[in-house]
Coordinates of C-alpha atoms and ligand atoms in Angstrom, one line a residue:
X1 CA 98.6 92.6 72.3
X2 CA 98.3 96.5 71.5
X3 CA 101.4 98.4 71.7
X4 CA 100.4 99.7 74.6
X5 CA 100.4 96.1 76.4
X6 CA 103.8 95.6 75.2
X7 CA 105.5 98.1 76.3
X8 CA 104.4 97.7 79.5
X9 CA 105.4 94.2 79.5
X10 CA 108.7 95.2 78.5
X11 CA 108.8 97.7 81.0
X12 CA 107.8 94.9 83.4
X13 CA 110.8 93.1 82.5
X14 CA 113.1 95.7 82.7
X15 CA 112.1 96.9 86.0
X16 CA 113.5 93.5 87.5
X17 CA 117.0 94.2 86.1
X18 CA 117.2 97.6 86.9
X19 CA 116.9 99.3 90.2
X20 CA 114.0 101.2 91.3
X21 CA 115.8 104.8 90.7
X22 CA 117.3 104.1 87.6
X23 CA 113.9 102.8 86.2
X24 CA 111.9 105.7 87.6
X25 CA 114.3 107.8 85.7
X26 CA 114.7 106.6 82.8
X27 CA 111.8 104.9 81.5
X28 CA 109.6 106.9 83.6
X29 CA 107.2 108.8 80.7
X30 CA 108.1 106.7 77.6
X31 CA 106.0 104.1 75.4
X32 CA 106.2 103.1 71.9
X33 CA 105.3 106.2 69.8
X34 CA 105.0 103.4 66.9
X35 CA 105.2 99.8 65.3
X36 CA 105.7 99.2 61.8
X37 CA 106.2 95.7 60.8
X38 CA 109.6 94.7 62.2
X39 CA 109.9 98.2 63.6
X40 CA 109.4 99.6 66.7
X41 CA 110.2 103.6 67.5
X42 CA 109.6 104.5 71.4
X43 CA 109.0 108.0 72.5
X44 CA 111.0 109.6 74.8
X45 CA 110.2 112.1 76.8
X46 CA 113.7 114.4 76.2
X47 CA 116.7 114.0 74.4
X48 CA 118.9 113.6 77.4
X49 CA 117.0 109.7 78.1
X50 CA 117.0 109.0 74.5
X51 CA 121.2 109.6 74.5
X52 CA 120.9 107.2 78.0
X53 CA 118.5 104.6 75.9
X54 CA 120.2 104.0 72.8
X55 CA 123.7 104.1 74.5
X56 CA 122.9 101.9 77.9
X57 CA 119.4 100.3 77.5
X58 CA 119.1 99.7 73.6
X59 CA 120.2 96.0 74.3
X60 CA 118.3 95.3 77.0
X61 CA 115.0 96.6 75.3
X62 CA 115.5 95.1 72.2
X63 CA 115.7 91.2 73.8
X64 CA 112.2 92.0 75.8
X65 CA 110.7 93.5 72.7
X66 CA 112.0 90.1 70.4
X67 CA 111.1 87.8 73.5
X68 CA 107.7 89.0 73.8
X69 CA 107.3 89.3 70.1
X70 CA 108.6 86.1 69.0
X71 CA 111.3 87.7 67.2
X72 CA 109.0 89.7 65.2
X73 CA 110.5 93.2 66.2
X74 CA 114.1 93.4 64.9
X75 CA 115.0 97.4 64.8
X76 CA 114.0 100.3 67.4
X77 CA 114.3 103.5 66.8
X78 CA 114.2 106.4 69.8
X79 CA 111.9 109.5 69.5
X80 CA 111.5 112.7 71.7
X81 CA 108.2 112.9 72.0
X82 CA 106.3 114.5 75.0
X83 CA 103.0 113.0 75.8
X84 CA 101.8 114.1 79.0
X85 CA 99.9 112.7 81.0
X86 CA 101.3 109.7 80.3
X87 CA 100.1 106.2 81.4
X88 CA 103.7 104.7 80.8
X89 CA 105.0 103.6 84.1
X90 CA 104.7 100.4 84.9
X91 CA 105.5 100.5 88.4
X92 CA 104.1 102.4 91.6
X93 CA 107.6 104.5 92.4
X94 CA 108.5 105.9 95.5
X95 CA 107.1 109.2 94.9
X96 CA 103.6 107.9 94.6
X97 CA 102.8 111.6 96.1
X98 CA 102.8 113.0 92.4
X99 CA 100.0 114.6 91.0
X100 CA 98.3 111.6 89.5
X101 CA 98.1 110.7 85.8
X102 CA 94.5 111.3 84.4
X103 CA 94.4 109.8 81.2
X104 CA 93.5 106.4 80.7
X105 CA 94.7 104.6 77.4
X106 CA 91.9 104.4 75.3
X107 CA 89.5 101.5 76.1
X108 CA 87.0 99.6 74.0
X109 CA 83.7 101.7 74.6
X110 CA 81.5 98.8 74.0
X111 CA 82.8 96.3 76.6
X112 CA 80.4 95.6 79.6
X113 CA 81.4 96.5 82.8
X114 CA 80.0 95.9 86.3
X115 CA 78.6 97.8 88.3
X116 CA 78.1 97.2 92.1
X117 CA 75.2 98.2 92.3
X118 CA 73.4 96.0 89.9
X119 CA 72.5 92.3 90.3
X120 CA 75.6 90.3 90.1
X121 CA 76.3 86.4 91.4
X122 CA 77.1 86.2 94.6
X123 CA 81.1 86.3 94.3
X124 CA 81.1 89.5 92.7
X125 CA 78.5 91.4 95.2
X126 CA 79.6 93.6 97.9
X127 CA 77.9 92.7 100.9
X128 CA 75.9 95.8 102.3
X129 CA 76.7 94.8 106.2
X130 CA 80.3 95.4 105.5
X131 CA 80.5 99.0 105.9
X132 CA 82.7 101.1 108.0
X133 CA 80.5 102.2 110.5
X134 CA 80.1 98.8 111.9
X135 CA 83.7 98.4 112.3
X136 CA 85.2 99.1 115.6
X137 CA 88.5 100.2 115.4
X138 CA 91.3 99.3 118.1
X139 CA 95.1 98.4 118.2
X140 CA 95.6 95.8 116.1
X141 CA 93.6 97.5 113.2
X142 CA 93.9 101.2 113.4
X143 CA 96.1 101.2 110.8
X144 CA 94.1 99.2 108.2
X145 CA 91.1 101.0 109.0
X146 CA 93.0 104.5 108.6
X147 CA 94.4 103.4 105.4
X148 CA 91.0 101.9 104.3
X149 CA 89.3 105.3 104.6
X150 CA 91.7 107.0 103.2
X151 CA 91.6 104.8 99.9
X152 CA 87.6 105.3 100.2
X153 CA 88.4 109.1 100.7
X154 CA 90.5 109.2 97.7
X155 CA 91.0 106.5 95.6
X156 CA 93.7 105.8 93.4
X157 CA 95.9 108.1 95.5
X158 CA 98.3 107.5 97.5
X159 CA 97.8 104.1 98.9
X160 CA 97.9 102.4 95.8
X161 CA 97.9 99.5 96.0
X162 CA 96.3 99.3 99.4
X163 CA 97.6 95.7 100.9
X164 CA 96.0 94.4 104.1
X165 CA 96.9 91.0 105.6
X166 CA 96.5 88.7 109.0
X167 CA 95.0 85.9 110.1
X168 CA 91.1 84.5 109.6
X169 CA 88.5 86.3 110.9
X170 CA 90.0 89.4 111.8
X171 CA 88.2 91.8 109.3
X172 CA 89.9 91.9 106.2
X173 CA 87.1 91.2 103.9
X174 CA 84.8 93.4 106.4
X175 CA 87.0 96.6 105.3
X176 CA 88.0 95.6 101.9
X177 CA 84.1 95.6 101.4
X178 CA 83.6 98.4 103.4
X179 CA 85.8 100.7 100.7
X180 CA 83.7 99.4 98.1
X181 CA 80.3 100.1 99.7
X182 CA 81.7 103.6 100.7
X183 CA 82.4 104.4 96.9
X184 CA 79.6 103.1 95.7
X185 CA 77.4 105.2 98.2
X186 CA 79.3 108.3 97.0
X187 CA 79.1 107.3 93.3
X188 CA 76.8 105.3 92.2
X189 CA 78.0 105.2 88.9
X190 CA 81.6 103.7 90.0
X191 CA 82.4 100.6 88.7
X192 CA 83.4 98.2 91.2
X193 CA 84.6 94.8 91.5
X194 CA 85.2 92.4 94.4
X195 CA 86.1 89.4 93.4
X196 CA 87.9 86.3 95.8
X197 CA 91.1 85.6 94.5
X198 CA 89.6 81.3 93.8
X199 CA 86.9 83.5 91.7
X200 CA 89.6 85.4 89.7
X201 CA 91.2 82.2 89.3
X202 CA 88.2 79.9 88.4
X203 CA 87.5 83.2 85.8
X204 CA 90.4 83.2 84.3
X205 CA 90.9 79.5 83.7
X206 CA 87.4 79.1 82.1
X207 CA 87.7 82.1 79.6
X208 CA 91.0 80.5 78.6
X209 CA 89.5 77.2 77.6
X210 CA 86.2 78.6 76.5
X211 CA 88.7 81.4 74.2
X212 CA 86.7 84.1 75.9
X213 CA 90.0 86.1 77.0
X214 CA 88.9 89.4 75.7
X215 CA 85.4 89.7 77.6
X216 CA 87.8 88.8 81.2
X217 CA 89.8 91.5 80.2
X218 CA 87.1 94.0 79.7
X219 CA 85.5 92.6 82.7
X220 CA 88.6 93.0 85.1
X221 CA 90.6 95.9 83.3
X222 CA 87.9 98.3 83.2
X223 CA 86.6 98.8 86.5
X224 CA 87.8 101.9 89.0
X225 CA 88.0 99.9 92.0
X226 CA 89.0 96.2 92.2
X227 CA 88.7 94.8 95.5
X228 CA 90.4 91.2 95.1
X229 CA 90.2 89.1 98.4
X230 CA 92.7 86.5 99.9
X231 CA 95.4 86.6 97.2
X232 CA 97.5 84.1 98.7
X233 CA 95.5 81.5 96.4
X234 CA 97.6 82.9 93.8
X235 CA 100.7 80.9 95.1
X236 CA 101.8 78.5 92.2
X237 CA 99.2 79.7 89.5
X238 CA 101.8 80.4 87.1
X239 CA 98.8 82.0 84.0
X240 CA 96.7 83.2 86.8
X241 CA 99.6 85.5 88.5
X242 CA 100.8 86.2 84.9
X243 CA 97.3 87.8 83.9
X244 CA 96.8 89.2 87.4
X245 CA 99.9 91.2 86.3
X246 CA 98.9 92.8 83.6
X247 CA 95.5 93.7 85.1
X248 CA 97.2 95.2 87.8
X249 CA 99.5 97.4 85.6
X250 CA 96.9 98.4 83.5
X251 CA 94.5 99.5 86.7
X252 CA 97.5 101.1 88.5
X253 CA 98.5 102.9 85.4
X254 CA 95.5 104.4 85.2
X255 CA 95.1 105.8 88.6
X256 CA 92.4 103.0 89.4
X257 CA 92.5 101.8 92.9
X258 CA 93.1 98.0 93.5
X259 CA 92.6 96.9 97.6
X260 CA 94.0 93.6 98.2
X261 CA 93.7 91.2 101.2
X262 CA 96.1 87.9 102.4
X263 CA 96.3 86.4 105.5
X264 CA 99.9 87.2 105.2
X265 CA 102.7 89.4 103.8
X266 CA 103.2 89.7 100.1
X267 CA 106.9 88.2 101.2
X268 CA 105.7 84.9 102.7
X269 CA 103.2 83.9 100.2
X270 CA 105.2 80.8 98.8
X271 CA 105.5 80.8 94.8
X272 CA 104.4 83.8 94.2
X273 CA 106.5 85.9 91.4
X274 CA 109.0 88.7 92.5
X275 CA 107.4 90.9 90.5
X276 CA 103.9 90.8 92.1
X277 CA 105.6 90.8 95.5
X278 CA 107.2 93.9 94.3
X279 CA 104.0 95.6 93.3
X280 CA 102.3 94.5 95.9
X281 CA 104.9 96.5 98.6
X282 CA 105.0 99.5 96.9
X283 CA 101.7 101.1 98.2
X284 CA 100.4 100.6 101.6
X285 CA 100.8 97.0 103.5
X286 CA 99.1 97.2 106.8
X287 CA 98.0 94.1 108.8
X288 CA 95.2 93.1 111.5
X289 CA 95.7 91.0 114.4
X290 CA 94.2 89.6 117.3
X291 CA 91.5 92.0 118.5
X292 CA 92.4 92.7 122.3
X293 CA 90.1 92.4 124.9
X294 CA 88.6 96.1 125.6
X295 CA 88.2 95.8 121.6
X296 CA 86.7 92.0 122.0
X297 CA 84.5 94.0 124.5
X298 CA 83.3 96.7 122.3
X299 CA 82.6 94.4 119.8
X300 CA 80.6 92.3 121.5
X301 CA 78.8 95.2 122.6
X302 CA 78.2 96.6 119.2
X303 CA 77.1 93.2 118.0
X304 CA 74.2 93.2 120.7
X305 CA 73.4 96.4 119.7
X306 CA 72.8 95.3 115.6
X307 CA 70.9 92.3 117.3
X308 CA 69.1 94.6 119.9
X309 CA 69.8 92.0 122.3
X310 CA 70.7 93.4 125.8
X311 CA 73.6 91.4 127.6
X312 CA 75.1 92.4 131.1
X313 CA 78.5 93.8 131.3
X314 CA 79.6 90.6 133.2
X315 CA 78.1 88.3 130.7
X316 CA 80.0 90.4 127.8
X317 CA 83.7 90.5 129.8
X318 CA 83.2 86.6 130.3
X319 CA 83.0 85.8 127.0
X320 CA 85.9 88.3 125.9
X321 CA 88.1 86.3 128.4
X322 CA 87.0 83.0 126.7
X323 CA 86.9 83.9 123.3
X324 CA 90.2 85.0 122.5
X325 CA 90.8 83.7 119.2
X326 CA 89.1 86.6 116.1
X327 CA 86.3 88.3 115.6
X328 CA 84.5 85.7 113.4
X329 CA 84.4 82.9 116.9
X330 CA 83.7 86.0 119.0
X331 CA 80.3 86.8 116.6
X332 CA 80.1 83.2 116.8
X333 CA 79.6 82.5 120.3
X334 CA 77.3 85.5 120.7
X335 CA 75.0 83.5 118.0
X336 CA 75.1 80.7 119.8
X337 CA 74.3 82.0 123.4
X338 CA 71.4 84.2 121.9
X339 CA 69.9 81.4 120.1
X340 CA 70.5 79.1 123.2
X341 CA 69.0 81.5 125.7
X342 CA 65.9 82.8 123.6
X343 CA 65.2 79.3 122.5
X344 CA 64.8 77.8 126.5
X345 CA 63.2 81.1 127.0
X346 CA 65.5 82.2 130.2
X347 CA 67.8 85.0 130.5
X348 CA 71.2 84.6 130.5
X349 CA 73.5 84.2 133.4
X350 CA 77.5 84.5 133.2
X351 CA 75.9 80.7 134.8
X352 CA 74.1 79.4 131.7
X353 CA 76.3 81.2 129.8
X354 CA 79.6 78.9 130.3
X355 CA 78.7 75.4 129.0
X356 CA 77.9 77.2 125.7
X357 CA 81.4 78.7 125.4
X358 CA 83.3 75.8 126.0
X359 CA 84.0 75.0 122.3
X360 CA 85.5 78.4 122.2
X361 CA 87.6 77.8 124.9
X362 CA 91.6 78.0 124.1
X363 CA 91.9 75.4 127.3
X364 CA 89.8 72.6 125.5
X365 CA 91.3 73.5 122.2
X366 CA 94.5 73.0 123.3
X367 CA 94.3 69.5 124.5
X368 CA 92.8 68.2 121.2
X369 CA 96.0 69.4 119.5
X370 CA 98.2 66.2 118.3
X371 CA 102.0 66.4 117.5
X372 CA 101.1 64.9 113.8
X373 CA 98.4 68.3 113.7
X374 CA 101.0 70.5 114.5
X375 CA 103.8 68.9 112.1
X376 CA 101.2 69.3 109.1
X377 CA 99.8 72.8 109.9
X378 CA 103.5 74.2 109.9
X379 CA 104.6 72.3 106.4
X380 CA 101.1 73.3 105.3
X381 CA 102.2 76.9 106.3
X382 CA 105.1 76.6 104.5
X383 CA 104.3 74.7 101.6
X384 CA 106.3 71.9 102.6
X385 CA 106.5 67.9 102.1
X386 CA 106.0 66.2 105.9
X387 CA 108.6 64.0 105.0
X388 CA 111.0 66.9 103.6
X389 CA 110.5 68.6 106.9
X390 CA 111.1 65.4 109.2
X391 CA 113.6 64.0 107.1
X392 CA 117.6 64.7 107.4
X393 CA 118.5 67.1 105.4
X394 CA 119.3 70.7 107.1
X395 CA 119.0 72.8 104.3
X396 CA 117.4 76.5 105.6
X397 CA 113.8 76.2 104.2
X398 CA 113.7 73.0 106.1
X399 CA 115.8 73.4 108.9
X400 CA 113.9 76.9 110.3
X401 CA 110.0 75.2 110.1
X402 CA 111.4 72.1 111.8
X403 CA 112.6 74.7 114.5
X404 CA 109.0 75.9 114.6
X405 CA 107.4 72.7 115.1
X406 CA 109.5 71.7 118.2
X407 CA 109.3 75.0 119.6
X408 CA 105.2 74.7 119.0
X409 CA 105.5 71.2 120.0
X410 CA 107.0 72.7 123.7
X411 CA 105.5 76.4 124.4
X412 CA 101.4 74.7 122.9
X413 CA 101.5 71.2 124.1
X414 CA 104.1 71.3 126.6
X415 CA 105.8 68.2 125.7
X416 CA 108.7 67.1 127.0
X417 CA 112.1 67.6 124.8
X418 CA 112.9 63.9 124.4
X419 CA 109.5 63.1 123.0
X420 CA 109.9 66.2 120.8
X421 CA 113.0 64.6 119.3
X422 CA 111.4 61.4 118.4
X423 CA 108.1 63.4 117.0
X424 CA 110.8 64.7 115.0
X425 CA 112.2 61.8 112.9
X426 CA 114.2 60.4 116.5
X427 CA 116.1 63.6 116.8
X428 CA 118.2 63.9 119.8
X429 CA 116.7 65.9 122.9
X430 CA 119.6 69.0 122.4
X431 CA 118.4 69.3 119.3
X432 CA 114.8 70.2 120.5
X433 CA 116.2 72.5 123.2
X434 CA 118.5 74.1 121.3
X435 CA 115.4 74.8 118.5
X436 CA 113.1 76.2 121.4
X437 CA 115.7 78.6 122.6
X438 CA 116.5 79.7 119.3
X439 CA 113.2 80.7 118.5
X440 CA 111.8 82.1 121.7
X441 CA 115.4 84.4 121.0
X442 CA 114.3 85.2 117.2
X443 CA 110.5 85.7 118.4
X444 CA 112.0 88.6 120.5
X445 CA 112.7 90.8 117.2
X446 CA 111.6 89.1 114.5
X447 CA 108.3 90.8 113.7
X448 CA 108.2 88.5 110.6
X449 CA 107.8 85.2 112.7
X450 CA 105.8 86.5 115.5
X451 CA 103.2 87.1 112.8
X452 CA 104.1 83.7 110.8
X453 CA 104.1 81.8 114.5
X454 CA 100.4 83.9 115.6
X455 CA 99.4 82.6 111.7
X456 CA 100.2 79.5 112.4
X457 CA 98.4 78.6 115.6
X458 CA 95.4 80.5 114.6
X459 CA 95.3 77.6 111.9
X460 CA 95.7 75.1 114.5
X461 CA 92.8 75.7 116.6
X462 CA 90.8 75.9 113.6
X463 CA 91.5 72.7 112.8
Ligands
LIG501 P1 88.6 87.9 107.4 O1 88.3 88.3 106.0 O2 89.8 88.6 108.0 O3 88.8 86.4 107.6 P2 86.0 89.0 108.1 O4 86.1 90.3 107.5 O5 85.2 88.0 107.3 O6 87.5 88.3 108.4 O7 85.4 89.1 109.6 C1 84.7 88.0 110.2 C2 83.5 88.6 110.9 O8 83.9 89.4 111.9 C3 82.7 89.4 110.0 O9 81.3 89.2 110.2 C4 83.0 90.8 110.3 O10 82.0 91.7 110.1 C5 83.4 90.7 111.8 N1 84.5 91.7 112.2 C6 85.8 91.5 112.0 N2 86.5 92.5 112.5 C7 85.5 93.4 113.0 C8 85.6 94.7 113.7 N3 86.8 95.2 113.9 N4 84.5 95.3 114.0 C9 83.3 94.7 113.8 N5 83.1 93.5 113.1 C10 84.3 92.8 112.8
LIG502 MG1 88.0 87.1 104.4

């Protein structure tokens, strides 16, 4: 670990125990000036923060500094030395607005990097149709799209980290990749990664057991834009979030932009480390959702367009009334009806069109759904046991998704309180009322569960 690497672990730690001001101002600008043997003398950036470091910190430091030294560091000494810019902080702060740092630490000249433009394997390629001039903008993704362009106007600004989440289908990977390809188009040169979050994983684990740790960290903390898609497979990786850590401080601290995608807030992704979670909120979070239907309409349209394949306006409404779901079953159904109607050779009729949209159809999907469906997608949701979540116990982690399934179990397949109960582990009928109310009440403001609940039954009619 280079001095460098330590400090900002320690500053890592610190950051948890301290809060956000009191970091910012006093650790803001320091690092370790130097380490000799069992020594360790941090620089300061005046001598007001070193009085405030020896006399309230000095503690505090010295335990991260032994923990993540094994005890090797046993003295620190405090020095004011300015060192500007410099690539000390740890943590995005607040005022993100500041003139950005422009000094990288030093990096290891010979270390290969990737570019996006060369052949890569197919994880780590941007995909050229992703761009943002495919992408139609409405509602429920204004705000990602804004935020996307403004990354891809100036990265490594102020929407660092860039954050966008929601439910399958609904773009995400379309505008993460459409930063990327709007870089690269500008630079050439720019080294950028996308990479899936099972690919960073998979990466990670195999350079660990093949001792190859120094080539992934050239590979991922070198780059000037990492794109990393679907993060919630992080949950639980215990090494995995650990190293996406320090990659991420090490980017952010050199002003290099990081875009990341979920299909949900940094908040609700089960075992995921505060500190990540942390990071993750202090850029830009903005979420996609269900495309409405003048935007299911323009999409559609577009999509005929790229195809060159002429539908009438009647044809296109009907299947934005049918396919409600994302964008992903919406370019699906178009597939199917163009391959349908080219292959018999006729032209299509809102008529011919129907049988072909039937799969699509929330109606049909909705009768398919069984009670033992719904129980598992909600404890899948929230990373519980099925047992745990129909057995006795009323604890809160329990109690609230058990709420969820009988209020699912009512408003989706409108069955009948009693027969909710039993579902339930042979609850009594109140209790299923009493759930249903509660949640249609919390839906009302919770913006939280609207998005956990619209989550959740996206995953049921995938099933
Ligand atoms: P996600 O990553 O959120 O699951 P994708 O980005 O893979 O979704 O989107 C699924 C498909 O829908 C892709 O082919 C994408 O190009 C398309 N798509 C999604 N949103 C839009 C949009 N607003 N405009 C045009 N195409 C879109
Ligand atoms: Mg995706």
């Amino acid at each position: 670990m280079t001095t460098h690497e330590l400090w900002q672990a320690v500053l890592g730690e610190l950051e948890l125990s301290l809060s956000k001001a009191n970091f910012t101002t006093w650790f803001r600008n320091t690092f370790i000036a130097s380490q000799a043997g069992t020594e360790v003398c941090i620089g300061v950036p005046n001598a007001f923060t070193k009085a405030w470091l020896e006399k309230k910190y000095h503690r505090d430091i010295l335990n991260c500094l032994q923990n993540l030294t094994n005890h090797t560091v046993r003295v620190i000494s405090y020095r004011v030395e300015a060192r500007v810019p410099a690539p000390s902080m740890a943590v995005p702060v607040a005022a993100a607005q500041e003139p950005a740092y422009v000094a990288a630490p030093a990096q290891d000249a010979a270390a290969p990097v990737i570019h996006a433009n060369q052949p890569q394997s197919g994880e780590f390629t941007l995909n050229g149709k992703y761009v943002f001039g495919t992408f139609i903008v409405g509602k429920q993704n204004e705000l990602a799209h804004a935020a996307s362009q403004a990354v891809a106007a100036q990265p490594g600004g102020v929407y660092n980290p860039l954050f966008i989440y929601g439910g399958v289908g609904l773009g995400k990977t379309h505008l993460i990749q459409a930063v990327g390809n709007e870089l690269v188009r500008k630079n050439p040169n720019l080294n950028v990664l996308y990479v899936t979050c099972e690919r960073f994983t998979n990466d990670y684990i195999s350079s660990v057991r093949s001792g190859q740790m120094k080539q992934f960290k050239d590979r991922y903390r070198q780059v000037d834009l990492l794109l990393i898609d679907d993060i919630q497979f992080l949950k639980g990786k215990d090494g995995t979030q650990e190293e996406f850590f320090h990659t991420f401080n090490q980017l952010y601290q050199s002003n290099k932009q990081i875009v990341i995608t979920s299909d949900r807030p940094p908040k609700a992704i089960p075992e995921l480390e505060q500190r990540l979670i942390s990071r993750f909120e202090c850029g830009m979070m903005a979420d996609v959702g269900s495309p409405d239907f003048e935007t299911r309409v323009a999409i559609l349209e577009a999509k005929c367009r790229e195809k060159n394949y002429a539908l009438d306006r009647e044809i296109l409404h009907h299947v934005a009334s049918v396919v409600q779901t994302n964008v992903r079953e919406l370019e699906g159904a178009l597939n199917k009806l163009i391959a349908f109607h080219q292959f018999k050779n006729i032209p299509p009729t809102v008529e011919s069109v129907k049988p072909i949209l039937t799969s699509f159809s929330p109606n049909t999907n909705k009768k398919t759904l069984t009670p033992r469906q719904v129980i598992a997608t909600v404890a899948g949701y929230f990373d519980l046991n099925v047992d745990d979540l129909l057995g006795k116990s009323r604890e809160k982690r329990l109690a609230f998704p058990r709420q969820i399934v009988m209020y699912l179990l009512r408003e989706e397949m409108k069955s009948s309180y009693p027969s909710i109960g039993m579902e339930l582990g042979g609850r009594d009928h109140t209790t299923a009322m009493h759930a249903y109310d509660k949640i249609c009440t919390c839906l009302n403001e919770d913006e939280k569960l609207q998005h956990d609940i619209e989550l959740i039954k996206q995953k049921l009619y995938a099933l």
